[in-house]
Short mmCIF file of C-alpha atoms in Angstrom, two decimals:
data_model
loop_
_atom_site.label_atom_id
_atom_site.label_comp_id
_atom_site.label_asym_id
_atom_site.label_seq_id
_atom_site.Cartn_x
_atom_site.Cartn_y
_atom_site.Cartn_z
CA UNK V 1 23.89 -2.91 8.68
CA UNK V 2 25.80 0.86 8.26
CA UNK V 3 28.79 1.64 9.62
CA UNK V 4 28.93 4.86 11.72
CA UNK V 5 30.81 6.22 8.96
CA UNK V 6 28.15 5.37 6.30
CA UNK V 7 25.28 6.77 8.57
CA UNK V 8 27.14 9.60 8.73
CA UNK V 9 27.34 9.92 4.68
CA UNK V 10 24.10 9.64 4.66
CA UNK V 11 22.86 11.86 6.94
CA UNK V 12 24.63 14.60 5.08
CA UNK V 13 23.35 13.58 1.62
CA UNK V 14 20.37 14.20 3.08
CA UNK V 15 21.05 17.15 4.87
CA UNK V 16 22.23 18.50 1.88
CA UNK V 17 19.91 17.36 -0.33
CA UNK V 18 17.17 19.34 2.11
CA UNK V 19 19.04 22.68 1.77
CA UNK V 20 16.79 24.88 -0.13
CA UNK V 21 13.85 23.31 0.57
CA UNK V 22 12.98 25.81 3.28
CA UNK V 23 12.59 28.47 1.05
CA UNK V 24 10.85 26.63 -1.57
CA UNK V 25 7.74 25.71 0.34
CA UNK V 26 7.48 29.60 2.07
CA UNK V 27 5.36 30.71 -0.48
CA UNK V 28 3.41 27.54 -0.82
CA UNK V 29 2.81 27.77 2.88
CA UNK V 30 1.80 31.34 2.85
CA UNK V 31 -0.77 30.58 0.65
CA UNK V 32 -1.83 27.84 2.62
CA UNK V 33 -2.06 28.91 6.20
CA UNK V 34 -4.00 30.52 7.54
CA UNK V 35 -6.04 32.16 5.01
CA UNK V 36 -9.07 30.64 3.23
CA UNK V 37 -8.68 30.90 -1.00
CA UNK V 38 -11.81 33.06 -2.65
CA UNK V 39 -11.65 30.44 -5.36
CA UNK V 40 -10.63 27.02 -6.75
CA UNK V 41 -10.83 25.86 -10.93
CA UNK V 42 -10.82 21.82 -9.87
CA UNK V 43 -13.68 22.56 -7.40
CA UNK V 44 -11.86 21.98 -4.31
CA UNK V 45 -12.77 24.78 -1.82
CA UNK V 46 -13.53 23.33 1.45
CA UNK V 47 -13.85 26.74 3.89
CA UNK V 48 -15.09 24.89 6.80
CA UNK V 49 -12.19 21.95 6.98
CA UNK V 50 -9.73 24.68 6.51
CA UNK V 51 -11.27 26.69 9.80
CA UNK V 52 -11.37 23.66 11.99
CA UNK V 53 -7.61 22.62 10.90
CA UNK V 54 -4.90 24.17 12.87
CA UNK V 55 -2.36 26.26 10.95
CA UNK V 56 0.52 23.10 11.88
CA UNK V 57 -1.90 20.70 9.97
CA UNK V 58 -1.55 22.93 7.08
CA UNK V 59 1.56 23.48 7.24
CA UNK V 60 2.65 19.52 7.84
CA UNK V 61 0.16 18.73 4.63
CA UNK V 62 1.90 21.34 2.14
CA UNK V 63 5.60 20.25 3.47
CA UNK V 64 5.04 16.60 3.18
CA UNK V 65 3.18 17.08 -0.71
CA UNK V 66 6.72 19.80 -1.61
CA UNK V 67 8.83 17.01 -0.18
CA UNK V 68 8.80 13.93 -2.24
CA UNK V 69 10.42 15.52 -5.46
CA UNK V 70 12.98 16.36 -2.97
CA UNK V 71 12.97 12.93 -1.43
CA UNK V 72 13.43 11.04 -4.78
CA UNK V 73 16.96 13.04 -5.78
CA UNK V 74 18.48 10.94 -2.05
CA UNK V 75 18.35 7.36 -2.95
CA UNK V 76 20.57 6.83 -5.54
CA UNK V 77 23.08 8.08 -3.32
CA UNK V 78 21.60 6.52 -0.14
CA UNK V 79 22.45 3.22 -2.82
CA UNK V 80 25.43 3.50 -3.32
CA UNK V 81 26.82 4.59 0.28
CA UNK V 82 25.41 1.17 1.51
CA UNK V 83 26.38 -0.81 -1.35
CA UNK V 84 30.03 0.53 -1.55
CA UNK V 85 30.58 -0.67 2.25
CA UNK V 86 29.77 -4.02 1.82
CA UNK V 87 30.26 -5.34 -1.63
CA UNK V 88 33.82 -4.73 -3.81
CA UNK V 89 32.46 -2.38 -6.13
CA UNK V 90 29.67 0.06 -6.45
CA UNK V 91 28.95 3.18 -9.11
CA UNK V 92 26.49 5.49 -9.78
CA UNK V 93 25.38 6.15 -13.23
CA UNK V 94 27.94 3.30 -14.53
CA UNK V 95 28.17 3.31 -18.65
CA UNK V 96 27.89 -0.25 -19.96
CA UNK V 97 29.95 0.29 -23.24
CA UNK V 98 29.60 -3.49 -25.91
CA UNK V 99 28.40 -4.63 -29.31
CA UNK V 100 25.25 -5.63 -30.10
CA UNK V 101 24.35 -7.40 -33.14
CA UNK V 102 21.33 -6.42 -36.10
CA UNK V 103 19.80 -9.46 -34.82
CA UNK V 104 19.68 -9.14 -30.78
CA UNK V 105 18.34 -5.15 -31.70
CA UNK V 106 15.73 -6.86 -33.35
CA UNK V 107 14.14 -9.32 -31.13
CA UNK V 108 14.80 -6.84 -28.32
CA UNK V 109 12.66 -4.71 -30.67
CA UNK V 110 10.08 -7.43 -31.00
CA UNK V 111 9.90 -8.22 -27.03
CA UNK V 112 9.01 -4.10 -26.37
CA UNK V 113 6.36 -4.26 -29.34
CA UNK V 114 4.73 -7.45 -28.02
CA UNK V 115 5.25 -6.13 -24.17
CA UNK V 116 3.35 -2.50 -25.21
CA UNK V 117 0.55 -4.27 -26.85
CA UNK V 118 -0.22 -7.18 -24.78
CA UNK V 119 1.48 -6.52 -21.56
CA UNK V 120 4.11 -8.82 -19.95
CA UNK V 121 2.26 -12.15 -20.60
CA UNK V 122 5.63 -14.57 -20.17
CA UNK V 123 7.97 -14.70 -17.61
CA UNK V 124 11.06 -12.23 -18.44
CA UNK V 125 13.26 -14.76 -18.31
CA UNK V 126 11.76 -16.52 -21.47
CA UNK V 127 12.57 -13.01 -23.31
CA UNK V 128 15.98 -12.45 -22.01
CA UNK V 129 16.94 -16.32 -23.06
CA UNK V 130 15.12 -15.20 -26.68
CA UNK V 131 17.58 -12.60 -26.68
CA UNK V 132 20.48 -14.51 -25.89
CA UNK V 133 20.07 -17.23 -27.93
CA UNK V 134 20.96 -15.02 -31.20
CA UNK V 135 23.91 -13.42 -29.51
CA UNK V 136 27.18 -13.83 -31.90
CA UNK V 137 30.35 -11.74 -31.86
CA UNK V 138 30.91 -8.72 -33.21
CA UNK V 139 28.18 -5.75 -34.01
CA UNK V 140 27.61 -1.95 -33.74
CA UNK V 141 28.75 0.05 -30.74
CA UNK V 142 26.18 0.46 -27.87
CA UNK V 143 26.26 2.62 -24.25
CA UNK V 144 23.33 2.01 -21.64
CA UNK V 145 23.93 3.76 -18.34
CA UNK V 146 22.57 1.91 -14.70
CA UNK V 147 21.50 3.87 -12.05
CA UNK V 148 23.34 1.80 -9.76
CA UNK V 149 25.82 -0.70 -10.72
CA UNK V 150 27.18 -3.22 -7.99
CA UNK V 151 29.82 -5.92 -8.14
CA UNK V 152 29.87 -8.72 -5.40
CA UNK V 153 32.40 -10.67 -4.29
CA UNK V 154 31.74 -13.60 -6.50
CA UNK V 155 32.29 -11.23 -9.46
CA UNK V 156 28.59 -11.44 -10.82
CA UNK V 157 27.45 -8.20 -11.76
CA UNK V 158 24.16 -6.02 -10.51
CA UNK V 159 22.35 -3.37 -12.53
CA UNK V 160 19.83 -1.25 -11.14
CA UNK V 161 17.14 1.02 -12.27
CA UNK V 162 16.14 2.82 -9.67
CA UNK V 163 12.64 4.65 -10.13
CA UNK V 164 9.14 6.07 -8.90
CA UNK V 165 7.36 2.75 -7.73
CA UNK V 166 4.38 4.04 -9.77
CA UNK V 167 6.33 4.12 -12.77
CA UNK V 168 4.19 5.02 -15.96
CA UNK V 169 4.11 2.44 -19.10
CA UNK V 170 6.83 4.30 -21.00
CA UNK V 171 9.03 3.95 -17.61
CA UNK V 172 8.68 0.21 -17.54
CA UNK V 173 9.17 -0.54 -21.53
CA UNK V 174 12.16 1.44 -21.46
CA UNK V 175 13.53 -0.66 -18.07
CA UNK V 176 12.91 -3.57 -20.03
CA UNK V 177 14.52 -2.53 -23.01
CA UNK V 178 17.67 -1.35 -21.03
CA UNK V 179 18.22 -4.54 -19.04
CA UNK V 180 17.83 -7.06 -21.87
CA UNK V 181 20.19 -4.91 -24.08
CA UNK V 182 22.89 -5.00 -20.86
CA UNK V 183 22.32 -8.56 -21.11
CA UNK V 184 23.30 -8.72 -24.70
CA UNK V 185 25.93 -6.45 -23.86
CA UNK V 186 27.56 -8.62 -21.63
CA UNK V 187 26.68 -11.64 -23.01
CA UNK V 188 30.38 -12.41 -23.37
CA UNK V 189 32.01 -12.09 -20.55
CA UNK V 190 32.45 -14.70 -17.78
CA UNK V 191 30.29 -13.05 -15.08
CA UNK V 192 26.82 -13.44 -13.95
CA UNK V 193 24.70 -10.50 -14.92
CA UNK V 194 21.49 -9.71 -13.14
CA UNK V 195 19.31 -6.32 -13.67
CA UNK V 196 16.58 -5.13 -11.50
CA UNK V 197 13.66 -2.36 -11.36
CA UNK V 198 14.54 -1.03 -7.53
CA UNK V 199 11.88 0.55 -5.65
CA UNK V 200 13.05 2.62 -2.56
CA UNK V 201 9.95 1.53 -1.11
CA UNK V 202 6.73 -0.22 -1.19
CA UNK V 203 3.30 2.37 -1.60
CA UNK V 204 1.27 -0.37 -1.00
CA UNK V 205 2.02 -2.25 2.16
CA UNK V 206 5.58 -3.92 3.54
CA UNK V 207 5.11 -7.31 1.70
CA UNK V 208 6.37 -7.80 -2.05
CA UNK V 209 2.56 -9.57 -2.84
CA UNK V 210 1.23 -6.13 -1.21
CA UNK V 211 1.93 -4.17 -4.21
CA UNK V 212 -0.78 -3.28 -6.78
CA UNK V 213 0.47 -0.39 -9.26
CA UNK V 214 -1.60 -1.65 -12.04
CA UNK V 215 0.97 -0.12 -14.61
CA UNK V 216 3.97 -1.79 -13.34
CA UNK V 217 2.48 -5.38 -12.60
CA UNK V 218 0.78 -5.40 -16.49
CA UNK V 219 4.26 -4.02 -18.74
CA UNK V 220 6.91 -6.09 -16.05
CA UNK V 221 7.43 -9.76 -14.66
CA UNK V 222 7.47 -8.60 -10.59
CA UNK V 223 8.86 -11.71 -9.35
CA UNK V 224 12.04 -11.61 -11.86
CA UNK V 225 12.51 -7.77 -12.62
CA UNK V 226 11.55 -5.88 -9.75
CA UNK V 227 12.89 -5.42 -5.71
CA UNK V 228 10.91 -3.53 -3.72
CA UNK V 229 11.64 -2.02 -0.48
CA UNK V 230 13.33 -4.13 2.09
CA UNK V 231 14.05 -6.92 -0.52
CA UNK V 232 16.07 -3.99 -2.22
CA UNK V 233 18.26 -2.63 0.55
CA UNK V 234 18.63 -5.21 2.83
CA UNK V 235 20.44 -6.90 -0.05
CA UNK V 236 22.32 -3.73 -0.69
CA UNK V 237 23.82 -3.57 2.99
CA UNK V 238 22.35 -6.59 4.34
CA UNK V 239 19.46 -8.17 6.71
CA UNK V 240 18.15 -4.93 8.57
CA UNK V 241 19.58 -2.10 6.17
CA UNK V 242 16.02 -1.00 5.29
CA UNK V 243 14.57 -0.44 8.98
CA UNK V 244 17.79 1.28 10.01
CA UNK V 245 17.55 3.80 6.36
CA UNK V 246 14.09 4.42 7.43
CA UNK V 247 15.61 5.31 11.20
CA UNK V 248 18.42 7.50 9.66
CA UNK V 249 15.68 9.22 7.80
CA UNK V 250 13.83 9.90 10.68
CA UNK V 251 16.52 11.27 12.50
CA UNK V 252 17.32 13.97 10.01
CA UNK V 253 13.94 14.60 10.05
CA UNK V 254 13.61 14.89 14.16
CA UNK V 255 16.37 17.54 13.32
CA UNK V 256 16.36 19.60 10.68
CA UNK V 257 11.51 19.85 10.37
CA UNK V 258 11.43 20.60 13.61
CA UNK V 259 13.68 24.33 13.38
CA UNK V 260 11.89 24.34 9.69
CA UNK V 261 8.38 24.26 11.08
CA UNK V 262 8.97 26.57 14.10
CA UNK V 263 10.70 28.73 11.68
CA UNK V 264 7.77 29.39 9.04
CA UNK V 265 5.04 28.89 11.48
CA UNK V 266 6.14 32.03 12.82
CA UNK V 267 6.57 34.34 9.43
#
């Protein structure tokens, strides 16, 4: 659970990140509101739904389609104020700086070719041992940046990607690639190293088995890369953390839509 202090944070990340977004969607809105177009190129001219829908419905449809770009620049932040409060360390867009021999570039190479042709067909874990197996000392310079790096108290060390939960193929070979080479990279050291595919949320339905992007479940291992929703921030901040984002997020929302609606609704 948030302090008052991290609410707070949030709330203004938000806030902020919302600023501008007013203006953005006037002209989309003006196009869409009350007046019917004279012609579509997809086809999609539908005169009599758009005379039976109120203006609001309109208006609600074109702000909630303008809003999720808008909505995917707040939770890397949103990460990071939770995570800071309750673990030691936390950082966004952390550099993991190492060596990396000829032969771990290699089989990492080998994994992503055998991943893009024939999908993930072995659990990840039998890849990243593949990689570490042929870890030695010593090889060429390497830098891989996490979206969100977290360090617990019993020093073992969290890497997140954090991205669209319909992430497209080149998304999820590139994931993979990144965490097995921040595996190598820290092959070394005396800390546990786990690295994740973070979802803000779940498309699909609340439970983990409820998801079914086709992309992500064929090119990555869901049960060992991937958090989804809840699973993701209620480790983050702890048992509850997601219900009470989602309640932050609906109070900014209770405050700042309902001026931006009025507002618009009566250019």
């Amino acid at each position: 659970m948030t302090s008052v202090n991290a609410r707070n944070q949030i709330k203004e990340h938000i806030i902020m990140n919302l600023s501008g977004f007013e203006a953005r969607i006037k002209d989309k809105v003006r196009k869409s509101v009350g007046m019917t177009k004279a012609s579509s190129t997809s086809g999609n001219l539908k005169p009599f739904h758009e005379a039976l829908l109120p203006n609001w419905v309109n208006l609600a449809s074109t702000i909630e389609r303008s809003l999720s770009t808008t909505l995917g620049t707040t939770y890397e932040k949103c990460a990071y104020i939770i995570a800071k409060e309750k673990h030691p360390y936390a950082k966004i867009q952390h550099k993991i700086q190492g060596l990396i021999t000829n032969p771990e570039i290699a089989i990492i190479d080998s994994i992503i070719e055998e991943i893009d042709r024939d999908g993930m067909r072995v659990p990840y874990m039998d890849y990243l041992e593949q990689v570490l197996q042929v870890h030695k000392r010593g090889g060429d310079k390497r830098v891989v940046v996490s979206d969100i790096f977290v360090k617990t108290i019993d020093d073992t060390e969290f890497y997140f990607e954090m991205k669209t939960p319909k992430a497209n193929k080149t998304q999820c070979l590139n994931m993979t690639r990144d965490m097995l080479t921040i595996s190598a990279l820290r092959r070394g050291s005396d800390t546990k190293v786990e690295t994740f595919f973070a979802m803000p949320y779940n498309p699909y339905g609340t439970r983990k088995e409820d998801y079914n992007h086709s992309i992500v479940k064929t090119y990555m291992d869901i049960e060992y890369q991937v958090l989804i929703g809840a699973e993701f921030w209620d480790f983050l901040g702890g048992k509850g953390t997601f219900n009470e984002l989602i309640q932050i997020y609906e109070e900014v929302g209770n405050e700042f839509f309902k001026d931006v609606i009025q507002r618009i609704g009566s250019d």
